[in-house]
Short mmCIF file of C-alpha atoms in Angstrom, two decimals:
data_model
loop_
_atom_site.label_atom_id
_atom_site.label_comp_id
_atom_site.label_asym_id
_atom_site.label_seq_id
_atom_site.Cartn_x
_atom_site.Cartn_y
_atom_site.Cartn_z
CA SER A 361 4.99 3.89 2.45
CA ALA A 362 2.59 1.48 0.73
CA VAL A 363 2.56 1.16 -3.06
CA ILE A 364 -0.99 1.51 -4.34
CA SER A 365 -2.20 0.80 -7.86
CA GLN A 366 -5.59 1.45 -9.43
CA LYS A 367 -7.27 0.05 -12.52
CA PRO A 368 -8.37 1.45 -14.86
CA SER A 369 -6.35 4.65 -14.85
CA ARG A 370 -9.03 6.33 -16.93
CA ASP A 371 -12.24 5.48 -18.74
CA ILE A 372 -14.96 7.05 -20.80
CA CYS A 373 -18.39 5.56 -20.15
CA GLN A 374 -21.93 5.98 -21.36
CA ARG A 375 -24.62 7.17 -18.98
CA GLY A 376 -26.62 4.40 -17.37
CA THR A 377 -23.71 1.96 -17.31
CA SER A 378 -21.55 0.93 -14.34
CA LEU A 379 -17.79 0.89 -13.84
CA THR A 380 -15.80 -1.05 -11.27
CA ILE A 381 -12.51 0.44 -10.11
CA GLN A 382 -9.89 -1.77 -8.51
CA CYS A 383 -7.39 -0.80 -5.85
CA GLN A 384 -4.42 -3.02 -5.02
CA VAL A 385 -1.93 -2.43 -2.18
CA ASP A 386 1.45 -4.10 -1.92
CA SER A 387 1.07 -4.81 1.80
CA GLN A 388 -1.73 -5.69 4.18
CA VAL A 389 -3.51 -2.63 5.51
CA THR A 390 -6.36 -2.31 7.93
CA MET A 391 -7.90 0.87 6.61
CA MET A 392 -8.79 1.50 2.97
CA PHE A 393 -10.75 4.50 1.77
CA TRP A 394 -12.40 5.74 -1.41
CA TYR A 395 -12.44 9.42 -2.37
CA ARG A 396 -13.90 11.43 -5.20
CA GLN A 397 -12.53 14.66 -6.64
CA GLN A 398 -14.99 16.39 -8.90
CA PRO A 399 -13.66 19.01 -11.34
CA GLY A 400 -12.53 22.12 -9.47
CA GLN A 401 -13.50 20.59 -6.12
CA SER A 402 -11.64 19.21 -3.15
CA LEU A 403 -11.27 15.51 -2.36
CA THR A 404 -14.36 14.09 -0.67
CA LEU A 405 -14.44 10.82 1.26
CA ILE A 406 -17.02 8.42 -0.17
CA ALA A 407 -16.60 5.50 2.22
CA THR A 408 -14.30 3.41 4.36
CA ALA A 409 -13.84 -0.10 2.98
CA ASN A 410 -13.91 -2.55 5.87
CA GLN A 411 -12.49 -6.04 5.49
CA GLY A 412 -15.07 -8.65 6.31
CA SER A 413 -17.98 -6.27 6.76
CA GLU A 414 -19.97 -3.67 4.86
CA ALA A 415 -18.36 -0.40 3.94
CA THR A 416 -19.09 2.69 6.02
CA TYR A 417 -20.47 5.48 3.85
CA GLU A 418 -20.22 9.20 4.42
CA SER A 419 -23.18 11.50 4.29
CA GLY A 420 -24.43 11.93 0.75
CA PHE A 421 -23.13 8.59 -0.51
CA VAL A 422 -25.13 5.35 -0.59
CA ILE A 423 -24.31 1.71 -1.14
CA ASP A 424 -26.67 1.31 -4.08
CA LYS A 425 -24.80 3.97 -6.03
CA PHE A 426 -21.27 3.13 -4.86
CA PRO A 427 -21.08 -0.55 -3.85
CA ILE A 428 -17.71 -1.45 -2.37
CA SER A 429 -16.01 -4.79 -1.86
CA ARG A 430 -13.06 -5.55 0.42
CA PRO A 431 -12.34 -9.27 0.11
CA ASN A 432 -8.93 -9.13 1.81
CA LEU A 433 -6.42 -6.77 3.41
CA THR A 434 -4.72 -5.79 0.12
CA PHE A 435 -7.59 -5.26 -2.31
CA SER A 436 -10.81 -3.30 -2.71
CA THR A 437 -13.20 -2.33 -5.49
CA LEU A 438 -15.53 0.62 -5.91
CA THR A 439 -18.38 0.42 -8.42
CA VAL A 440 -19.96 3.57 -9.77
CA SER A 441 -23.47 2.43 -10.71
CA ASN A 442 -25.98 3.80 -13.20
CA MET A 443 -23.61 6.58 -14.14
CA SER A 444 -24.58 10.09 -15.13
CA PRO A 445 -22.36 12.95 -16.34
CA GLU A 446 -22.30 14.27 -12.75
CA ASP A 447 -20.24 11.20 -11.81
CA SER A 448 -17.37 12.43 -13.98
CA SER A 449 -14.58 12.71 -11.43
CA ILE A 450 -11.26 11.37 -10.32
CA TYR A 451 -11.78 8.43 -7.97
CA LEU A 452 -8.95 7.67 -5.56
CA CYS A 453 -8.34 4.93 -3.07
CA SER A 454 -6.17 5.52 -0.05
CA VAL A 455 -4.80 3.52 2.86
CA GLY A 456 -3.97 4.35 6.43
CA THR A 457 -0.34 3.82 7.27
CA GLY A 458 -0.01 4.22 10.99
CA VAL A 459 2.15 7.32 10.42
CA GLY A 460 0.07 9.57 12.57
CA ARG A 461 -3.24 9.59 10.78
CA ALA A 462 -1.74 10.17 7.33
CA GLN A 463 -3.33 8.40 4.41
CA TYR A 464 -1.51 7.41 1.25
CA PHE A 465 -3.24 7.65 -2.09
CA GLY A 466 -3.31 5.65 -5.26
CA PRO A 467 -2.82 7.36 -8.64
CA GLY A 468 -6.54 7.78 -9.22
CA THR A 469 -9.03 6.76 -11.90
CA ARG A 470 -10.23 9.51 -14.21
CA LEU A 471 -13.81 8.86 -15.21
CA LEU A 472 -15.71 10.74 -17.89
CA VAL A 473 -19.38 9.95 -18.33
CA LEU A 474 -21.00 11.01 -21.59
CA ASP B 1474 -20.12 24.11 3.52
CA GLN B 1475 -16.36 24.04 2.97
CA GLN B 1476 -14.69 23.45 6.33
CA VAL B 1477 -11.18 23.74 4.93
CA LYS B 1478 -10.38 26.57 2.57
CA GLN B 1479 -7.43 27.43 0.42
CA ASN B 1480 -8.24 30.85 -0.88
CA SER B 1481 -5.32 31.15 -3.28
CA PRO B 1482 -5.84 28.91 -6.30
CA SER B 1483 -2.35 29.62 -7.59
CA LEU B 1484 1.04 30.93 -6.53
CA ARG B 1485 4.17 31.75 -8.52
CA VAL B 1486 7.55 31.95 -6.79
CA GLN B 1487 11.09 32.42 -8.00
CA GLU B 1488 13.48 29.51 -7.49
CA GLY B 1489 15.41 29.87 -4.24
CA ARG B 1490 12.79 32.06 -2.61
CA ILE B 1491 10.26 31.05 0.03
CA SER B 1492 6.86 29.64 -0.94
CA ILE B 1493 4.07 30.18 1.58
CA LEU B 1494 0.83 28.29 1.08
CA ASN B 1495 -2.10 29.13 3.31
CA CYS B 1496 -5.08 27.21 4.61
CA ASP B 1497 -7.98 28.24 6.84
CA TYR B 1498 -10.47 26.04 8.64
CA THR B 1499 -13.73 26.62 10.44
CA ASN B 1500 -14.18 23.58 12.67
CA SER B 1501 -12.56 24.09 16.09
CA MET B 1502 -12.72 20.31 16.67
CA PHE B 1503 -10.05 19.66 14.05
CA ASP B 1504 -6.94 18.40 15.80
CA TYR B 1505 -4.79 16.97 13.03
CA PHE B 1506 -3.68 18.64 9.83
CA LEU B 1507 -1.81 17.43 6.79
CA TRP B 1508 -0.36 18.78 3.58
CA TYR B 1509 -0.34 16.80 0.38
CA LYS B 1510 1.40 17.48 -2.92
CA LYS B 1511 -0.11 16.35 -6.21
CA TYR B 1512 1.51 16.12 -9.61
CA PRO B 1513 -0.66 15.80 -12.74
CA ALA B 1514 -1.97 12.28 -13.38
CA GLU B 1515 -0.78 11.10 -9.95
CA GLY B 1516 -2.49 10.70 -6.60
CA PRO B 1517 -1.76 13.10 -3.74
CA THR B 1518 1.52 12.43 -1.92
CA PHE B 1519 1.70 12.95 1.82
CA LEU B 1520 4.12 15.74 2.65
CA ILE B 1521 3.95 16.79 6.29
CA SER B 1522 1.50 16.81 9.19
CA ILE B 1523 0.95 18.60 12.47
CA SER B 1524 -1.14 17.83 15.51
CA SER B 1525 -3.00 20.56 17.35
CA ILE B 1526 -0.73 20.22 20.39
CA LYS B 1527 2.06 21.77 18.33
CA ASP B 1528 2.38 25.04 16.51
CA LYS B 1529 5.23 24.10 14.22
CA ASN B 1530 6.58 21.01 12.53
CA GLU B 1531 9.63 20.96 10.32
CA ASP B 1532 10.89 18.40 7.82
CA GLY B 1533 13.80 19.49 5.71
CA ARG B 1534 12.74 22.34 3.45
CA PHE B 1535 9.12 22.05 4.55
CA THR B 1536 7.68 23.63 7.67
CA VAL B 1537 4.05 23.71 8.70
CA PHE B 1538 2.80 26.36 11.11
CA LEU B 1539 -0.47 26.11 13.01
CA ASN B 1540 -2.28 29.08 14.55
CA LYS B 1541 -5.20 27.59 16.42
CA SER B 1542 -6.65 30.88 17.58
CA ALA B 1543 -6.84 32.08 14.00
CA LYS B 1544 -7.79 28.63 12.66
CA HIS B 1545 -5.03 28.99 10.14
CA LEU B 1546 -2.15 26.86 8.98
CA SER B 1547 0.55 27.50 6.47
CA LEU B 1548 3.19 25.51 4.63
CA HIS B 1549 6.56 27.13 4.07
CA ILE B 1550 8.93 25.75 1.46
CA VAL B 1551 12.42 27.18 1.56
CA PRO B 1552 14.31 27.30 -0.67
CA SER B 1553 11.75 26.64 -3.40
CA GLN B 1554 12.83 24.41 -6.28
CA PRO B 1555 11.29 23.89 -9.74
CA GLY B 1556 10.45 20.30 -8.72
CA ASP B 1557 8.16 21.70 -6.06
CA SER B 1558 5.78 22.87 -8.79
CA ALA B 1559 2.57 20.96 -8.06
CA VAL B 1560 -0.86 21.36 -6.51
CA TYR B 1561 -0.79 21.45 -2.72
CA PHE B 1562 -3.78 20.37 -0.64
CA CYS B 1563 -4.28 20.89 3.05
CA ALA B 1564 -6.51 18.50 4.99
CA ALA B 1565 -7.89 18.34 8.51
CA SER B 1566 -9.55 15.78 10.74
CA ALA B 1567 -11.10 15.60 14.19
CA GLY B 1568 -10.63 12.95 16.85
CA THR B 1569 -9.99 9.41 15.77
CA GLY B 1570 -12.30 9.54 12.77
CA ASN B 1571 -11.19 8.70 9.28
CA GLN B 1572 -12.94 11.65 7.70
CA PHE B 1573 -10.43 14.10 6.32
CA TYR B 1574 -11.67 17.40 4.97
CA PHE B 1575 -9.62 18.72 2.09
CA GLY B 1576 -9.13 22.19 0.71
CA THR B 1577 -9.47 22.83 -3.02
CA GLY B 1578 -5.73 23.10 -3.54
CA THR B 1579 -3.18 25.73 -4.47
CA SER B 1580 -1.19 25.33 -7.66
CA LEU B 1581 2.42 26.30 -6.99
CA THR B 1582 4.73 27.20 -9.86
CA VAL B 1583 8.41 27.68 -9.06
CA ILE B 1584 10.09 29.67 -11.80
CA PRO B 1585 13.72 28.75 -12.57
#
């Protein structure tokens, strides 16, 4: 399985600011994804990070709020823009592995917005 | 609307006994199901999967059962070990899409 790291592991931010989360994979992968897990909720897919093209966003998520970069096959960033307390969540990146349709997850970034 | 539901937020089981974690879904188009395990401060770890063409998949101590008519799947862990204590998520997807729908998780505690 791929080894996935995320930075930062946690952060406390002020409302109105932005935070960029990095996701690094130890091997080249075609599919990279960004999820959010709000307190007491299930994991929700934000978007698929496509290499060389714009990310594909799920219903309820927009590029202006969650801009994503995917400059190569091992790296992606997710920015949480103009944050509010409702953005306090765990943000996780994941990759597709070719093992069926299983996805493998990074350790997550815990974000608290005050 | 939650398409994948785990109605038991927690489960306590004695070491050596069987743990049964349940998951229900509403979308009949789902054709692939997974279970993930999550320890605190870590990301979910893929555990086992099953496609809708099967009704059972086994991997060591872990077995997943799928009942399509009831739209229900379950994860059996036998024998349960203290190291199995974690939050377990089920997830489902339809077709070739990347969208996985996750349940809210069941926290399993295995008592030594």
